[in-house]
Short mmCIF file of N, CA and C and ligand atoms in Angstrom, two decimals:
data_model
loop_
_atom_site.label_atom_id
_atom_site.label_comp_id
_atom_site.label_asym_id
_atom_site.label_seq_id
_atom_site.Cartn_x
_atom_site.Cartn_y
_atom_site.Cartn_z
N MET A 328 11.75 16.90 -40.75
CA MET A 328 11.88 16.72 -39.30
C MET A 328 13.34 16.45 -38.97
N SER A 329 14.02 17.44 -38.44
CA SER A 329 15.44 17.27 -38.20
C SER A 329 15.78 17.15 -36.72
N ALA A 330 14.77 17.28 -35.84
CA ALA A 330 15.05 17.16 -34.40
C ALA A 330 15.44 15.73 -34.08
N PRO A 331 16.54 15.56 -33.32
CA PRO A 331 16.97 14.18 -33.00
C PRO A 331 15.97 13.46 -32.11
N LEU A 332 16.01 12.15 -32.15
CA LEU A 332 15.09 11.32 -31.38
C LEU A 332 15.54 11.21 -29.92
N VAL A 333 16.87 11.26 -29.73
CA VAL A 333 17.46 11.10 -28.39
C VAL A 333 18.49 12.20 -28.17
N VAL A 334 18.45 12.80 -26.98
CA VAL A 334 19.41 13.84 -26.64
C VAL A 334 19.97 13.58 -25.24
N ASN A 335 21.27 13.65 -25.11
CA ASN A 335 21.89 13.53 -23.79
C ASN A 335 22.34 14.91 -23.35
N THR A 336 22.03 15.26 -22.09
CA THR A 336 22.47 16.55 -21.58
C THR A 336 23.60 16.38 -20.58
N ARG A 337 24.24 17.52 -20.29
CA ARG A 337 25.47 17.49 -19.48
C ARG A 337 25.26 16.86 -18.12
N ARG A 338 24.03 16.99 -17.55
CA ARG A 338 23.80 16.44 -16.21
C ARG A 338 23.54 14.93 -16.26
N GLY A 339 23.79 14.32 -17.40
CA GLY A 339 23.69 12.86 -17.48
C GLY A 339 22.28 12.35 -17.71
N VAL A 340 21.39 13.25 -18.15
CA VAL A 340 20.02 12.83 -18.42
C VAL A 340 19.87 12.50 -19.90
N CYS A 341 19.20 11.39 -20.16
CA CYS A 341 18.92 11.00 -21.53
C CYS A 341 17.46 11.36 -21.85
N TRP A 342 17.27 12.18 -22.86
CA TRP A 342 15.93 12.66 -23.22
C TRP A 342 15.50 11.99 -24.52
N THR A 343 14.21 11.65 -24.58
CA THR A 343 13.70 11.11 -25.84
C THR A 343 12.60 12.03 -26.35
N ARG A 344 12.51 12.14 -27.69
CA ARG A 344 11.49 12.99 -28.30
C ARG A 344 10.15 12.31 -28.11
N ARG A 345 9.17 13.05 -27.54
CA ARG A 345 7.87 12.44 -27.25
C ARG A 345 6.80 12.89 -28.22
N THR A 346 6.87 14.14 -28.62
CA THR A 346 5.84 14.66 -29.50
C THR A 346 6.39 15.88 -30.24
N VAL A 347 5.63 16.34 -31.19
CA VAL A 347 5.98 17.56 -31.91
C VAL A 347 4.74 18.45 -31.88
N THR A 348 4.92 19.69 -31.46
CA THR A 348 3.76 20.61 -31.36
C THR A 348 3.25 20.96 -32.76
N GLU A 349 2.05 21.58 -32.80
CA GLU A 349 1.47 22.01 -34.08
C GLU A 349 2.42 22.95 -34.80
N GLY A 350 3.16 23.72 -34.02
CA GLY A 350 4.12 24.64 -34.60
C GLY A 350 5.42 23.97 -35.05
N GLY A 351 5.50 22.67 -34.90
CA GLY A 351 6.67 21.94 -35.36
C GLY A 351 7.82 21.91 -34.36
N ILE A 352 7.52 22.20 -33.08
CA ILE A 352 8.57 22.17 -32.06
C ILE A 352 8.59 20.79 -31.39
N ALA A 353 9.76 20.16 -31.42
CA ALA A 353 9.90 18.84 -30.80
C ALA A 353 9.96 19.00 -29.29
N LEU A 354 9.26 18.12 -28.57
CA LEU A 354 9.26 18.15 -27.10
C LEU A 354 9.88 16.86 -26.58
N TYR A 355 10.72 17.03 -25.55
CA TYR A 355 11.48 15.90 -24.99
C TYR A 355 11.14 15.68 -23.52
N ALA A 356 11.24 14.41 -23.11
CA ALA A 356 11.10 14.06 -21.69
C ALA A 356 12.22 13.08 -21.37
N PRO A 357 12.64 13.07 -20.09
CA PRO A 357 13.70 12.13 -19.71
C PRO A 357 13.25 10.69 -19.99
N VAL A 358 14.16 9.87 -20.42
CA VAL A 358 13.83 8.50 -20.82
C VAL A 358 13.26 7.73 -19.63
N ALA A 359 13.65 8.10 -18.39
CA ALA A 359 13.18 7.40 -17.20
C ALA A 359 11.73 7.71 -16.88
N VAL A 360 11.23 8.83 -17.41
CA VAL A 360 9.85 9.23 -17.14
C VAL A 360 8.96 8.66 -18.22
N ARG A 361 8.12 7.70 -17.84
CA ARG A 361 7.31 7.00 -18.83
C ARG A 361 6.25 7.90 -19.45
N THR A 362 5.41 8.47 -18.59
CA THR A 362 4.41 9.39 -19.12
C THR A 362 4.70 10.75 -18.55
N CYS A 363 4.67 11.73 -19.40
CA CYS A 363 5.07 13.07 -19.01
C CYS A 363 4.09 14.05 -19.62
N PRO A 364 3.44 14.90 -18.77
CA PRO A 364 2.53 15.89 -19.35
C PRO A 364 3.31 16.87 -20.23
N GLU A 365 2.66 17.32 -21.32
CA GLU A 365 3.36 18.16 -22.30
C GLU A 365 3.96 19.43 -21.68
N PHE A 366 3.24 20.00 -20.66
CA PHE A 366 3.71 21.28 -20.13
C PHE A 366 5.02 21.18 -19.36
N VAL A 367 5.42 19.96 -19.00
CA VAL A 367 6.73 19.85 -18.33
C VAL A 367 7.81 19.32 -19.28
N MET A 368 7.44 19.08 -20.52
CA MET A 368 8.44 18.60 -21.48
C MET A 368 9.35 19.76 -21.87
N ALA A 369 10.52 19.42 -22.35
CA ALA A 369 11.50 20.43 -22.71
C ALA A 369 11.65 20.51 -24.23
N THR A 370 11.96 21.70 -24.68
CA THR A 370 12.23 21.86 -26.11
C THR A 370 13.73 21.61 -26.34
N LEU A 371 14.09 21.46 -27.58
CA LEU A 371 15.49 21.24 -27.92
C LEU A 371 16.33 22.45 -27.47
N ALA A 372 15.74 23.66 -27.59
CA ALA A 372 16.45 24.87 -27.18
C ALA A 372 16.72 24.86 -25.67
N GLU A 373 15.73 24.38 -24.90
CA GLU A 373 15.91 24.31 -23.44
C GLU A 373 16.99 23.28 -23.07
N LEU A 374 17.02 22.19 -23.83
CA LEU A 374 18.04 21.17 -23.59
C LEU A 374 19.42 21.72 -23.97
N ALA A 375 19.45 22.49 -25.04
CA ALA A 375 20.71 23.11 -25.48
C ALA A 375 21.24 24.03 -24.39
N ALA A 376 20.30 24.73 -23.69
CA ALA A 376 20.71 25.62 -22.60
C ALA A 376 21.34 24.83 -21.45
N GLN A 377 20.92 23.59 -21.27
CA GLN A 377 21.50 22.73 -20.22
C GLN A 377 22.85 22.18 -20.65
N GLY A 378 23.08 22.16 -21.96
CA GLY A 378 24.32 21.63 -22.50
C GLY A 378 24.10 20.23 -23.04
N ILE A 379 24.02 20.13 -24.35
CA ILE A 379 23.82 18.82 -24.99
C ILE A 379 25.18 18.16 -25.20
N THR A 380 25.29 16.94 -24.71
CA THR A 380 26.56 16.22 -24.86
C THR A 380 26.50 15.21 -25.99
N GLY A 381 25.29 14.91 -26.45
CA GLY A 381 25.17 13.97 -27.56
C GLY A 381 23.74 13.86 -28.01
N SER A 382 23.55 13.41 -29.23
CA SER A 382 22.19 13.19 -29.72
C SER A 382 22.23 12.09 -30.76
N ALA A 383 21.08 11.48 -30.97
CA ALA A 383 21.02 10.39 -31.93
C ALA A 383 19.64 10.32 -32.54
N ASP A 384 19.55 9.64 -33.64
CA ASP A 384 18.27 9.48 -34.30
C ASP A 384 17.71 8.08 -34.13
N VAL A 385 18.35 7.32 -33.23
CA VAL A 385 17.82 5.99 -32.89
C VAL A 385 17.62 5.94 -31.39
N LEU A 386 16.73 5.04 -30.95
CA LEU A 386 16.46 4.92 -29.51
C LEU A 386 17.65 4.28 -28.81
N PRO A 387 17.96 4.73 -27.59
CA PRO A 387 19.10 4.16 -26.87
C PRO A 387 18.77 2.77 -26.31
N VAL A 388 19.79 2.08 -25.93
CA VAL A 388 19.61 0.81 -25.21
C VAL A 388 18.92 1.18 -23.89
N PRO A 389 17.89 0.44 -23.50
CA PRO A 389 17.17 0.82 -22.27
C PRO A 389 18.11 0.92 -21.07
N VAL A 390 17.92 1.97 -20.29
CA VAL A 390 18.71 2.14 -19.07
C VAL A 390 17.85 1.71 -17.90
N ASP A 391 18.46 1.49 -16.76
CA ASP A 391 17.71 1.17 -15.55
C ASP A 391 16.93 2.42 -15.16
N PRO A 392 15.59 2.40 -15.30
CA PRO A 392 14.82 3.62 -15.07
C PRO A 392 14.89 4.10 -13.63
N VAL A 393 15.04 3.17 -12.68
CA VAL A 393 15.11 3.58 -11.27
C VAL A 393 16.40 4.34 -11.02
N ALA A 394 17.51 3.79 -11.51
CA ALA A 394 18.81 4.44 -11.33
C ALA A 394 18.83 5.79 -12.04
N ALA A 395 18.26 5.83 -13.23
CA ALA A 395 18.24 7.08 -13.99
C ALA A 395 17.36 8.11 -13.28
N GLY A 396 16.24 7.64 -12.71
CA GLY A 396 15.32 8.54 -12.03
C GLY A 396 15.92 9.16 -10.79
N ARG A 397 16.80 8.40 -10.10
CA ARG A 397 17.42 8.89 -8.88
C ARG A 397 18.29 10.12 -9.14
N GLY A 398 18.95 10.13 -10.28
CA GLY A 398 19.85 11.24 -10.58
C GLY A 398 19.14 12.43 -11.21
N LEU A 399 17.81 12.36 -11.21
CA LEU A 399 17.05 13.34 -11.94
C LEU A 399 16.43 14.37 -10.99
N ASP A 400 16.64 15.64 -11.25
CA ASP A 400 15.99 16.68 -10.48
C ASP A 400 14.78 17.14 -11.28
N LEU A 401 13.64 16.48 -11.02
CA LEU A 401 12.43 16.75 -11.81
C LEU A 401 11.98 18.20 -11.70
N LEU A 402 12.13 18.77 -10.49
CA LEU A 402 11.65 20.14 -10.30
C LEU A 402 12.42 21.12 -11.18
N ALA A 403 13.70 20.81 -11.41
CA ALA A 403 14.50 21.69 -12.24
C ALA A 403 14.05 21.65 -13.69
N LEU A 404 13.29 20.61 -14.04
CA LEU A 404 12.85 20.46 -15.42
C LEU A 404 11.54 21.20 -15.68
N MET A 405 10.90 21.70 -14.60
CA MET A 405 9.58 22.30 -14.76
C MET A 405 9.64 23.81 -14.63
N ASP A 406 8.59 24.47 -15.15
CA ASP A 406 8.52 25.90 -14.91
C ASP A 406 8.03 26.11 -13.48
N GLU A 407 8.09 27.36 -12.99
CA GLU A 407 7.80 27.63 -11.58
C GLU A 407 6.39 27.25 -11.17
N ARG A 408 5.43 27.50 -12.05
CA ARG A 408 4.03 27.22 -11.71
C ARG A 408 3.84 25.72 -11.48
N ALA A 409 4.37 24.94 -12.41
CA ALA A 409 4.24 23.49 -12.30
C ALA A 409 5.02 22.98 -11.09
N ALA A 410 6.21 23.52 -10.89
CA ALA A 410 7.06 23.07 -9.79
C ALA A 410 6.39 23.33 -8.44
N SER A 411 5.74 24.49 -8.29
CA SER A 411 5.12 24.82 -7.00
C SER A 411 3.95 23.88 -6.72
N ARG A 412 3.31 23.39 -7.76
CA ARG A 412 2.20 22.46 -7.56
C ARG A 412 2.71 21.04 -7.31
N VAL A 413 3.78 20.68 -8.01
CA VAL A 413 4.28 19.31 -7.93
C VAL A 413 5.15 19.11 -6.69
N SER A 414 5.82 20.19 -6.26
CA SER A 414 6.77 20.10 -5.17
C SER A 414 6.23 19.42 -3.90
N PRO A 415 5.06 19.87 -3.36
CA PRO A 415 4.58 19.21 -2.14
C PRO A 415 4.24 17.73 -2.37
N VAL A 416 3.72 17.42 -3.54
CA VAL A 416 3.38 16.03 -3.87
C VAL A 416 4.66 15.20 -3.91
N LEU A 417 5.65 15.75 -4.59
CA LEU A 417 6.94 15.07 -4.72
C LEU A 417 7.59 14.87 -3.35
N ALA A 418 7.49 15.91 -2.51
CA ALA A 418 8.05 15.82 -1.16
C ALA A 418 7.36 14.70 -0.39
N GLY A 419 6.05 14.59 -0.55
CA GLY A 419 5.29 13.52 0.11
C GLY A 419 5.71 12.15 -0.38
N VAL A 420 5.91 12.04 -1.68
CA VAL A 420 6.32 10.76 -2.28
C VAL A 420 7.72 10.37 -1.79
N LEU A 421 8.62 11.36 -1.78
CA LEU A 421 9.99 11.08 -1.33
C LEU A 421 10.01 10.69 0.14
N ASP A 422 9.16 11.38 0.93
CA ASP A 422 9.05 11.09 2.36
C ASP A 422 8.57 9.67 2.56
N LYS A 423 7.54 9.28 1.80
CA LYS A 423 6.97 7.93 1.87
C LYS A 423 8.01 6.90 1.44
N ALA A 424 8.75 7.22 0.37
CA ALA A 424 9.77 6.31 -0.13
C ALA A 424 10.86 6.09 0.91
N GLU A 425 11.23 7.17 1.61
CA GLU A 425 12.25 7.07 2.65
C GLU A 425 11.76 6.21 3.81
N LYS A 426 10.49 6.39 4.19
CA LYS A 426 9.92 5.59 5.27
C LYS A 426 9.91 4.11 4.88
N LEU A 427 9.56 3.83 3.62
CA LEU A 427 9.53 2.45 3.14
C LEU A 427 10.93 1.85 3.12
N ARG A 428 11.92 2.70 2.74
CA ARG A 428 13.30 2.24 2.70
C ARG A 428 13.76 1.85 4.11
N VAL A 429 13.43 2.68 5.09
CA VAL A 429 13.80 2.42 6.49
C VAL A 429 13.10 1.15 6.98
N GLU A 430 11.79 1.05 6.67
CA GLU A 430 11.00 -0.13 7.07
C GLU A 430 11.58 -1.39 6.43
N ASN A 431 11.95 -1.29 5.17
CA ASN A 431 12.55 -2.42 4.44
C ASN A 431 13.84 -2.88 5.12
N GLY A 432 14.67 -1.92 5.51
CA GLY A 432 15.92 -2.23 6.20
C GLY A 432 15.67 -2.90 7.54
N ARG A 433 14.66 -2.39 8.25
CA ARG A 433 14.30 -2.94 9.56
C ARG A 433 13.85 -4.40 9.40
N LEU A 434 13.01 -4.65 8.38
CA LEU A 434 12.51 -6.01 8.14
C LEU A 434 13.63 -6.96 7.72
N ARG A 435 14.54 -6.46 6.90
CA ARG A 435 15.68 -7.29 6.49
C ARG A 435 16.51 -7.70 7.71
N ASP A 436 16.73 -6.73 8.61
CA ASP A 436 17.49 -7.01 9.84
C ASP A 436 16.77 -8.07 10.66
N ARG A 437 15.44 -7.94 10.75
CA ARG A 437 14.64 -8.88 11.54
C ARG A 437 14.71 -10.28 10.92
N ILE A 438 14.64 -10.36 9.59
CA ILE A 438 14.72 -11.66 8.90
C ILE A 438 16.08 -12.31 9.17
N ALA A 439 17.15 -11.51 9.07
CA ALA A 439 18.50 -12.02 9.31
C ALA A 439 18.60 -12.54 10.75
N GLU A 440 17.98 -11.78 11.68
CA GLU A 440 17.98 -12.14 13.09
C GLU A 440 17.28 -13.49 13.29
N LEU A 441 16.12 -13.64 12.65
CA LEU A 441 15.34 -14.87 12.80
C LEU A 441 16.03 -16.05 12.13
N GLU A 442 16.68 -15.78 10.98
CA GLU A 442 17.37 -16.86 10.28
C GLU A 442 18.59 -17.35 11.06
N ALA A 443 19.13 -16.45 11.90
CA ALA A 443 20.32 -16.81 12.66
C ALA A 443 19.98 -17.65 13.90
N LEU A 444 18.69 -17.68 14.25
CA LEU A 444 18.29 -18.44 15.43
C LEU A 444 18.42 -19.94 15.18
N THR A 445 18.82 -20.69 16.21
CA THR A 445 18.82 -22.14 16.10
C THR A 445 17.61 -22.65 16.87
N PRO A 446 16.84 -23.55 16.23
CA PRO A 446 15.64 -24.04 16.89
C PRO A 446 15.97 -24.88 18.11
N ALA A 447 15.07 -24.86 19.08
CA ALA A 447 15.26 -25.67 20.30
C ALA A 447 15.16 -27.15 19.95
N GLU A 448 15.85 -27.96 20.73
CA GLU A 448 15.88 -29.41 20.50
C GLU A 448 14.48 -30.00 20.62
N ILE A 449 13.74 -29.58 21.64
CA ILE A 449 12.37 -30.07 21.84
C ILE A 449 11.38 -28.99 21.40
N GLN A 450 10.53 -29.36 20.46
CA GLN A 450 9.52 -28.44 19.93
C GLN A 450 8.15 -28.85 20.45
N THR A 451 7.22 -27.87 20.39
CA THR A 451 5.85 -28.18 20.79
C THR A 451 5.04 -28.41 19.51
N CYS A 452 4.37 -29.54 19.42
CA CYS A 452 3.57 -29.87 18.24
C CYS A 452 2.41 -28.90 18.12
N ARG A 453 2.22 -28.36 16.93
CA ARG A 453 1.13 -27.39 16.72
C ARG A 453 -0.22 -28.10 16.55
N VAL A 454 -0.18 -29.41 16.34
CA VAL A 454 -1.42 -30.17 16.17
C VAL A 454 -1.95 -30.63 17.53
N CYS A 455 -1.10 -31.31 18.28
CA CYS A 455 -1.59 -31.91 19.53
C CYS A 455 -1.03 -31.26 20.79
N GLY A 456 -0.01 -30.44 20.65
CA GLY A 456 0.54 -29.74 21.82
C GLY A 456 1.59 -30.53 22.57
N ALA A 457 1.85 -31.75 22.15
CA ALA A 457 2.88 -32.56 22.83
C ALA A 457 4.27 -32.13 22.39
N GLY A 458 5.27 -32.50 23.18
CA GLY A 458 6.65 -32.19 22.82
C GLY A 458 7.19 -33.23 21.86
N TYR A 459 8.04 -32.79 20.91
CA TYR A 459 8.68 -33.75 20.00
C TYR A 459 10.08 -33.24 19.66
N THR A 460 10.94 -34.12 19.19
CA THR A 460 12.31 -33.75 18.84
C THR A 460 12.32 -33.02 17.51
N TYR A 461 13.01 -31.87 17.48
CA TYR A 461 13.08 -31.06 16.27
C TYR A 461 13.61 -31.89 15.10
N GLY A 462 12.94 -31.79 13.96
CA GLY A 462 13.37 -32.52 12.76
C GLY A 462 12.75 -33.91 12.66
N GLN A 463 12.06 -34.33 13.70
CA GLN A 463 11.38 -35.63 13.70
C GLN A 463 9.88 -35.39 13.64
N PRO A 464 9.12 -36.40 13.18
CA PRO A 464 7.66 -36.24 13.26
C PRO A 464 7.22 -36.34 14.72
N CYS A 465 6.07 -35.75 15.03
CA CYS A 465 5.54 -35.78 16.40
C CYS A 465 5.11 -37.22 16.70
N ALA A 466 5.73 -37.81 17.73
CA ALA A 466 5.45 -39.21 18.07
C ALA A 466 4.00 -39.39 18.50
N THR A 467 3.47 -38.41 19.21
CA THR A 467 2.08 -38.50 19.67
C THR A 467 1.11 -38.52 18.47
N CYS A 468 1.36 -37.62 17.51
CA CYS A 468 0.50 -37.56 16.32
C CYS A 468 0.63 -38.85 15.51
N VAL A 469 1.85 -39.36 15.38
CA VAL A 469 2.08 -40.59 14.62
C VAL A 469 1.32 -41.74 15.28
N PHE A 470 1.42 -41.78 16.63
CA PHE A 470 0.73 -42.83 17.40
C PHE A 470 -0.79 -42.73 17.20
N ARG A 471 -1.33 -41.52 17.32
CA ARG A 471 -2.78 -41.32 17.19
C ARG A 471 -3.26 -41.71 15.79
N LYS A 472 -2.46 -41.37 14.77
CA LYS A 472 -2.81 -41.68 13.40
C LYS A 472 -2.86 -43.20 13.21
N ARG A 473 -1.85 -43.87 13.79
CA ARG A 473 -1.77 -45.33 13.67
C ARG A 473 -2.97 -45.99 14.38
N MET A 474 -3.31 -45.45 15.55
CA MET A 474 -4.46 -45.99 16.31
C MET A 474 -5.76 -45.82 15.51
N ALA A 475 -5.90 -44.63 14.90
CA ALA A 475 -7.11 -44.36 14.13
C ALA A 475 -7.19 -45.31 12.94
N ALA A 476 -6.04 -45.56 12.30
CA ALA A 476 -6.01 -46.47 11.14
C ALA A 476 -6.36 -47.90 11.57
N GLU A 477 -5.83 -48.30 12.75
CA GLU A 477 -6.11 -49.64 13.28
C GLU A 477 -7.60 -49.81 13.56
N ARG A 478 -8.17 -48.78 14.18
CA ARG A 478 -9.61 -48.83 14.51
C ARG A 478 -10.44 -48.92 13.23
N GLY A 479 -9.99 -48.14 12.22
CA GLY A 479 -10.70 -48.14 10.92
C GLY A 479 -10.63 -49.51 10.28
N ALA A 480 -9.43 -50.13 10.30
CA ALA A 480 -9.22 -51.43 9.67
C ALA A 480 -9.95 -52.53 10.42
N GLY A 481 -10.09 -52.37 11.76
CA GLY A 481 -10.73 -53.37 12.58
C GLY A 481 -12.26 -53.37 12.45
N GLY A 482 -12.80 -52.42 11.74
CA GLY A 482 -14.23 -52.35 11.53
C GLY A 482 -14.97 -51.91 12.80
N ALA A 483 -14.30 -51.17 13.71
CA ALA A 483 -14.83 -50.64 14.94
C ALA A 483 -15.35 -51.70 15.87
ZN1 LIG B 1323 1.52 -33.92 17.64
#
């Protein structure tokens, strides 16, 4: 078995050997892709066509899979049949990811906006509805608690 365990291609993708076919052909998938169906895996010859910049027989230091995935053109790694099936799904996923990114940014802005607010000096107690000074306990609640304790201690 002379096929390397790790191959780097010119486009900056790091490939790891995932399996070897019955015919003895090593199949590779990008390191960022955890599970990869065999039909989209690449052979060493296909990687050579992309331009191999390095290879090794040991596993690489783990890379940030998200960052590595961003630079990856998955459709370019597939044959046409697979790409035509995966393309609409991928487009949907990317569309959803973009919407989530926008929503995330909107929420971050809202949080920053809320954190920048200064609370009013007089707050409304959520227990009794009376007004109290911000940062202090509610005087009405404190009074009621004390009265209840007095009544309890007095034996009614
Ligand atoms: Zn209160």
